[in-house]
Short mmCIF file of C-alpha atoms and ligand atoms in Angstrom, two decimals:
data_model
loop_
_atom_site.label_atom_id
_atom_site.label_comp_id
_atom_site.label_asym_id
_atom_site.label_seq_id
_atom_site.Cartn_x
_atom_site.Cartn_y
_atom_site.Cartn_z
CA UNK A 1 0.00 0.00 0.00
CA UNK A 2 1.32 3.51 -0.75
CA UNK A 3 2.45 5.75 2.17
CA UNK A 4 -0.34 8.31 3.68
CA UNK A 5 0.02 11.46 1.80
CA UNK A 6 1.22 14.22 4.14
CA UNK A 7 2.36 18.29 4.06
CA UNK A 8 5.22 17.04 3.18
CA UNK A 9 4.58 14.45 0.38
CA UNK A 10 2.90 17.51 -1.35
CA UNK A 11 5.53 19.80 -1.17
CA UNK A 12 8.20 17.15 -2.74
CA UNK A 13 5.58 16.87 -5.85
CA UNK A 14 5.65 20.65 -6.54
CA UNK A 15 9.85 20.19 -6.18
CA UNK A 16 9.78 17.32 -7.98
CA UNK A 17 7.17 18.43 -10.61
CA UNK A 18 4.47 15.55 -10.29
CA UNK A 19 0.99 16.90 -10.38
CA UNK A 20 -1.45 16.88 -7.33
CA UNK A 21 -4.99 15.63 -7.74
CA UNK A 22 -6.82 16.43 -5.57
CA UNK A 23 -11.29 15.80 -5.32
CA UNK A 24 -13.81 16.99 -2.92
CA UNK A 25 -15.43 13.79 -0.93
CA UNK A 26 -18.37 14.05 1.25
CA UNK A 27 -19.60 10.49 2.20
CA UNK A 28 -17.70 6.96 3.06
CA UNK A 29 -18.64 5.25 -0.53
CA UNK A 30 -16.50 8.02 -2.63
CA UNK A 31 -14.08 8.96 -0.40
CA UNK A 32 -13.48 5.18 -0.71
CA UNK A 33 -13.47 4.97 -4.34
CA UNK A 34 -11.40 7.91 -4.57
CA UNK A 35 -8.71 6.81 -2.32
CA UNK A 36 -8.65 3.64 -3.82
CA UNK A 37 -8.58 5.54 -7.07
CA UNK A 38 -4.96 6.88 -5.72
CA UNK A 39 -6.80 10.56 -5.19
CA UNK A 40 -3.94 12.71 -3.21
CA UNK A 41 -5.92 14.85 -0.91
CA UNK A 42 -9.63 14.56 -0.09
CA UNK A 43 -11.26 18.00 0.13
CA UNK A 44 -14.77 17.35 2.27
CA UNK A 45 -16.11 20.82 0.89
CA UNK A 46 -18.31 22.93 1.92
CA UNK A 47 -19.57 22.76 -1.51
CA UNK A 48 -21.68 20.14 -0.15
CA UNK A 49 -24.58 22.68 0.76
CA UNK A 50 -24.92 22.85 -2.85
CA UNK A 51 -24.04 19.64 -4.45
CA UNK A 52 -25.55 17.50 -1.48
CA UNK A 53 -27.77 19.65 0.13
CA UNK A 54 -29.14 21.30 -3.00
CA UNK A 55 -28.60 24.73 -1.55
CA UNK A 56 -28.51 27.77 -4.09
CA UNK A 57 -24.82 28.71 -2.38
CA UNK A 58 -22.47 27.15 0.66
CA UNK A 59 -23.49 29.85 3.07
CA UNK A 60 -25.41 27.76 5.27
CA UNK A 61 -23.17 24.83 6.05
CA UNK A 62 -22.67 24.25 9.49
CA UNK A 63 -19.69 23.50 11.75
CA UNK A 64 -21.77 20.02 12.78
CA UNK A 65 -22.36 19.23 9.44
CA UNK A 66 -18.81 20.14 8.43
CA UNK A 67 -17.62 17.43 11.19
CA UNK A 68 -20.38 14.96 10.24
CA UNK A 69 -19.04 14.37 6.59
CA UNK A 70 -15.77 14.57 7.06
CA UNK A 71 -15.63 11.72 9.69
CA UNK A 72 -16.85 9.40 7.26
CA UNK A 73 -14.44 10.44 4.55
CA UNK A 74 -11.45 10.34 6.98
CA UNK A 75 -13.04 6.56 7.71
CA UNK A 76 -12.52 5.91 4.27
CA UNK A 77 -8.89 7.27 2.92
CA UNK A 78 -6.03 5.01 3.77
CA UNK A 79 -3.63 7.16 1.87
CA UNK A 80 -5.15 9.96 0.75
CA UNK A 81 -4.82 13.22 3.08
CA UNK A 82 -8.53 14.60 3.97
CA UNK A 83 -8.96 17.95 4.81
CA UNK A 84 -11.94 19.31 6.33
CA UNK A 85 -13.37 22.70 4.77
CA UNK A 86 -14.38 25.83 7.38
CA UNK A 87 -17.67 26.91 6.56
CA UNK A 88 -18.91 30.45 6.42
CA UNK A 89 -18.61 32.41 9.59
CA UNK A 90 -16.42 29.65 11.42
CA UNK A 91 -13.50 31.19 11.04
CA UNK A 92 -14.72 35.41 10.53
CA UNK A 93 -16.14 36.28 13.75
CA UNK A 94 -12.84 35.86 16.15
CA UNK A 95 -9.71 34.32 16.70
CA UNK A 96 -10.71 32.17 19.53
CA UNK A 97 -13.84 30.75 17.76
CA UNK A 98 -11.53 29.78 13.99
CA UNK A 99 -8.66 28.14 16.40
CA UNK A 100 -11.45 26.22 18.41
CA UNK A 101 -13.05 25.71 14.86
CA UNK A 102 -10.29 24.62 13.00
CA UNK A 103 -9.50 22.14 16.09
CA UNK A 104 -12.39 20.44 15.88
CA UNK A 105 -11.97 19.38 12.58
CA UNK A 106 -8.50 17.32 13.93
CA UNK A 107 -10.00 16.32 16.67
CA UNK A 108 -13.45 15.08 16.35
CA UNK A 109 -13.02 13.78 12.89
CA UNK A 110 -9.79 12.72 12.33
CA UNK A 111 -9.22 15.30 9.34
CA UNK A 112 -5.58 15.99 8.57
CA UNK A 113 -6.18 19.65 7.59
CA UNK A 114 -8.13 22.62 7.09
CA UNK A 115 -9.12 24.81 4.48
CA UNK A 116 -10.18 28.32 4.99
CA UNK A 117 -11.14 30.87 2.12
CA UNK A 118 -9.66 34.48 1.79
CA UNK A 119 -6.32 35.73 1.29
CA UNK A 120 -4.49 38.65 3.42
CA UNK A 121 -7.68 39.04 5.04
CA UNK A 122 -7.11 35.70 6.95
CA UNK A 123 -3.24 35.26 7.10
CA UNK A 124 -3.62 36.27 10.91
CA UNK A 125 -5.66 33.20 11.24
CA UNK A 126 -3.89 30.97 8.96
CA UNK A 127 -0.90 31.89 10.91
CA UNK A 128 -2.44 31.36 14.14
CA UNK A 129 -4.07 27.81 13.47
CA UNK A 130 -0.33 26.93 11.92
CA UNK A 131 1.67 27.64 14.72
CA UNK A 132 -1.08 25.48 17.30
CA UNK A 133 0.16 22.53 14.58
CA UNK A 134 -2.87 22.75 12.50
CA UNK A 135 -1.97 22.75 8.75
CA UNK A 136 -4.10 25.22 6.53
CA UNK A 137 -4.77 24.79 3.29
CA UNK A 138 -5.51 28.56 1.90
CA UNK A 139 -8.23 29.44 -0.90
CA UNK A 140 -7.85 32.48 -3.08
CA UNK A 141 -9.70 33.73 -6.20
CA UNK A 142 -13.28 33.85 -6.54
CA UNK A 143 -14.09 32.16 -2.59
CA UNK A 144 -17.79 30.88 -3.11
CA UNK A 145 -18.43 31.86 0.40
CA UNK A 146 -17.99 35.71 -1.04
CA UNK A 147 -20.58 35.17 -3.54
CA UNK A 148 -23.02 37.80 -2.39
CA UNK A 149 -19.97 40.11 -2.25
CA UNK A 150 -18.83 39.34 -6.18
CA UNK A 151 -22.47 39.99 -7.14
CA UNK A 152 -22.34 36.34 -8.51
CA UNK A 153 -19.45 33.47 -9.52
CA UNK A 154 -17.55 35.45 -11.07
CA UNK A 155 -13.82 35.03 -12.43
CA UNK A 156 -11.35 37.14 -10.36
CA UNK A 157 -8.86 39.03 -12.86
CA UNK A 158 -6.83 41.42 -10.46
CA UNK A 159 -3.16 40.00 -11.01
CA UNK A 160 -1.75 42.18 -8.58
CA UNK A 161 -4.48 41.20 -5.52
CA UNK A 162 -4.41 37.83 -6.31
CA UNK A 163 -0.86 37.70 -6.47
CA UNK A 164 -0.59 39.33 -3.05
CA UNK A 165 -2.79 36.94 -1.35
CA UNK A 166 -1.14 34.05 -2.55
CA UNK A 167 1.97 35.58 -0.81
CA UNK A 168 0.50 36.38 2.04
CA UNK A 169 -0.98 33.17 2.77
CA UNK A 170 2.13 31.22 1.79
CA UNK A 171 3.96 33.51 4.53
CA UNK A 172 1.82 33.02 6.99
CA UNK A 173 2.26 29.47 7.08
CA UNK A 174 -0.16 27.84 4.51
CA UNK A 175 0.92 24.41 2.84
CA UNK A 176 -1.09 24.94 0.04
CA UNK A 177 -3.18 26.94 -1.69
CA UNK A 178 -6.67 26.46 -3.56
CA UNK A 179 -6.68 28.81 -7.05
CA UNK A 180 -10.22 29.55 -8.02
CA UNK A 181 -11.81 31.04 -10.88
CA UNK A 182 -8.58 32.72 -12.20
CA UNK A 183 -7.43 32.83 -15.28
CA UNK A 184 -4.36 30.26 -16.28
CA UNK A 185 -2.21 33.09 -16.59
CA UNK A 186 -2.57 34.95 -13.50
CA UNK A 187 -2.06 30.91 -12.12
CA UNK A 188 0.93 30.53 -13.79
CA UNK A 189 2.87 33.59 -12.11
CA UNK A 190 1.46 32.44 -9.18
CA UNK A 191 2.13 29.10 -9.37
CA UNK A 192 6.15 30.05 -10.77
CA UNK A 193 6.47 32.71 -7.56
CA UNK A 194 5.75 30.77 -4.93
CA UNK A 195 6.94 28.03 -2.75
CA UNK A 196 3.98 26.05 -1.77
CA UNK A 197 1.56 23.97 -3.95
CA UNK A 198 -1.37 25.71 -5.47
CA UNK A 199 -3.88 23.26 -6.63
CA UNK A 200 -6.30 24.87 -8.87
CA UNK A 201 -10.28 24.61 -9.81
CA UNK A 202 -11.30 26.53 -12.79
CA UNK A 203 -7.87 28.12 -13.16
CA UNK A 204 -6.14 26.28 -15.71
CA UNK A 205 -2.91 23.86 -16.76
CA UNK A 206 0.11 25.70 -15.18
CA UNK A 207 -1.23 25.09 -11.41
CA UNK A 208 0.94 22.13 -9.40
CA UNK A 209 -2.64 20.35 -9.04
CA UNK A 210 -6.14 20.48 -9.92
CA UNK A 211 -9.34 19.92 -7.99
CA UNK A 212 -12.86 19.14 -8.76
CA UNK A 213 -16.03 18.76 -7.13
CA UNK A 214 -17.00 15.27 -7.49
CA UNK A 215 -20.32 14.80 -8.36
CA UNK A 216 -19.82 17.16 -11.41
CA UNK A 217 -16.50 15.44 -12.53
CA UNK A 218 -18.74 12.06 -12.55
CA UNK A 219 -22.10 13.73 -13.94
CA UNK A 220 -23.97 13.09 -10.95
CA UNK A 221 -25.01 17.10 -10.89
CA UNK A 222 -27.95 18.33 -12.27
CA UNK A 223 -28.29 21.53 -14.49
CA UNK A 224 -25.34 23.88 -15.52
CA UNK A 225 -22.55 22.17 -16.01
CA UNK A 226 -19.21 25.21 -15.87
CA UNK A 227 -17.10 25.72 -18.52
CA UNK A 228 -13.89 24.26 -16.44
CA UNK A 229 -15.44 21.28 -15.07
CA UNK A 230 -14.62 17.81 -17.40
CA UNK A 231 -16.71 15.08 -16.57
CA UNK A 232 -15.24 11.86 -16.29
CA UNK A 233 -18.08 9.72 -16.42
CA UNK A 234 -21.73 9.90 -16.32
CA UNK A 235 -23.41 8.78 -13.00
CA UNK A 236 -26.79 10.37 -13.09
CA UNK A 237 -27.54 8.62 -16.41
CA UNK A 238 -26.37 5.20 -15.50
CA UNK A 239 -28.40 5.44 -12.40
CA UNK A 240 -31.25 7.18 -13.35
CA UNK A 241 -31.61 4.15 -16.02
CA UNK A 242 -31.05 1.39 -13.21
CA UNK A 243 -33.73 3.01 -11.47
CA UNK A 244 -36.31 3.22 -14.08
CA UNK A 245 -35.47 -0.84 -15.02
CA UNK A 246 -36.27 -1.58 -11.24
CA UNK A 247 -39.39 0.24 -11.17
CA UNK A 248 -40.44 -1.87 -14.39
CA UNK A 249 -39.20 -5.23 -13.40
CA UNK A 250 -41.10 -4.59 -10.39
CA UNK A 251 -43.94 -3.26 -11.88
CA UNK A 252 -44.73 -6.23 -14.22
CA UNK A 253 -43.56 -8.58 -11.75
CA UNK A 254 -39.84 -9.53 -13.30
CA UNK A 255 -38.15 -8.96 -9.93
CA UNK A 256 -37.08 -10.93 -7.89
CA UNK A 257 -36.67 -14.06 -10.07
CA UNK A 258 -35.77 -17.32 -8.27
CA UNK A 259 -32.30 -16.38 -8.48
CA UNK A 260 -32.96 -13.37 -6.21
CA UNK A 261 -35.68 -15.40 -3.66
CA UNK A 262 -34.65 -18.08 -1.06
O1 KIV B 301 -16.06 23.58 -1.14
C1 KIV B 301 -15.37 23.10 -2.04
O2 KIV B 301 -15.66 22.03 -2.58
C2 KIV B 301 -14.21 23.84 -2.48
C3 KIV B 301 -13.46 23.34 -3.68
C4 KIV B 301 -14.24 23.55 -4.90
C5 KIV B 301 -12.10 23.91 -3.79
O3 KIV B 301 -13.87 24.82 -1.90
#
């Protein structure tokens, strides 16, 4: 079996060059898969308001449910390093609150990590969670928890804010960094100026990893499908048409056979 992937095993892959994937996971069944899959890091996102929870945005997650989901995706990943996403206002509101936050994620679900969003605006907290020995996995560009802020998903184009955020957050202590909705340029002179990994979503080739949300990456979403997501297979499909074959085999009285009876 491969060695647990660690801070450190991602740093020697931007040295050495090999490329980080990296998925979100919410439940025990797909963390599984993915881990077997040889998935790097398991992001339990807080984009499961939307893609579980089929909120409009990720503003409502809670800290519980935060802790809930990623206990069964740390249950699952032998190798794979899981890292447990802050939701809005865990973090904001005061330092004491995002340190106790950010703990609970280590110690009530066996997470590896955290990820916060915002750039200089939360260095003081990335720093503080890092030196309590809680790694912190930054998120810069266009932050979905800012939505209402952005007027929307947008793509972030300031080179020169970006660009000091992803410094900022590498110096105060951040292993790695999340690139969002940026364009592949503005990625690649981040990516080339600093030390740290920056694993992007929506923010093209030159990044040291990529990251997707997994039930769009496997077509299990419904509706708009974004421009940067590539989907890898096509769930919803293959299960909507198991479904419909059940409710017909039971319906005219096909299921269960004798092979299926005792
Ligand atoms: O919540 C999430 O899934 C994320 C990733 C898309 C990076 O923040």
């Amino acid at each position: 079996m491969a060695s647990p992937v660690t801070v450190r095993t991602l740093m020697e892959m931007k040295k050495q060059g090999r490329k980080i994937a990296a998925l979100t996971a919410y439940d025990f069944p797909f963390a599984q898969m993915a881990d077997e899959a040889g998935i790097h890091v398991l992001l339990v996102g807080d984009s499961l308001g939307m893609v579980v929870q089929g909120e409009a945005t990720t503003l409502g997650v809670t800290m519980d449910q935060m802790i809930y989901h990623t206990r069964m995706v740390a249950r699952a990943a032998k190798t794979a390093m899981v890292v447990g996403d802050m939701p809005f206002m865990s973090y904001q509101v005061s330092m004491p609150e995002a340190l106790s936050n950010a703990g609970r994620f280590l110690k009530e679900s066996n997470a590896a990590a955290v990820k916060l969003e915002g750039g200089a605006a939360v260095a003081d907290k990335i720093h503080a969670m890092t030196e309590v020995g809680i790694p912190v996995l930054a998120h810069i560009g266009l932050t979905p928890q800012s939505v209402h802020q952005f007027g929307g998903f947008r793509v972030q184009r300031d080179h020169d804010r970006l660009m000091e955020d992803a410094r900022q957050v590498e110096s105060a202590g951040a292993f790695a960094v999340v690139l969002e909705g940026i364009p592949a340029d503005i990625s690649g002179d981040i990516t080339r100026n600093l030390t740290i990994p920056t694993i992007g979503i929506g923010a093209g080739l030159p990044c040291d990893g990529q990251i997707l949300v997994c039930h769009d990456m496997l077509g299990i979403s419904s509706g708009h499908v974004p421009k940067f997501v590539k989907q890898y297979a096509q769930l919803r499909e293959d299960a909507t048409a198991g479904l419909r074959n059940y409710l017909d085999e039971v319906q005219n009285g096909t299921f269960p056979d004798k092979s299926h009876s005792y």
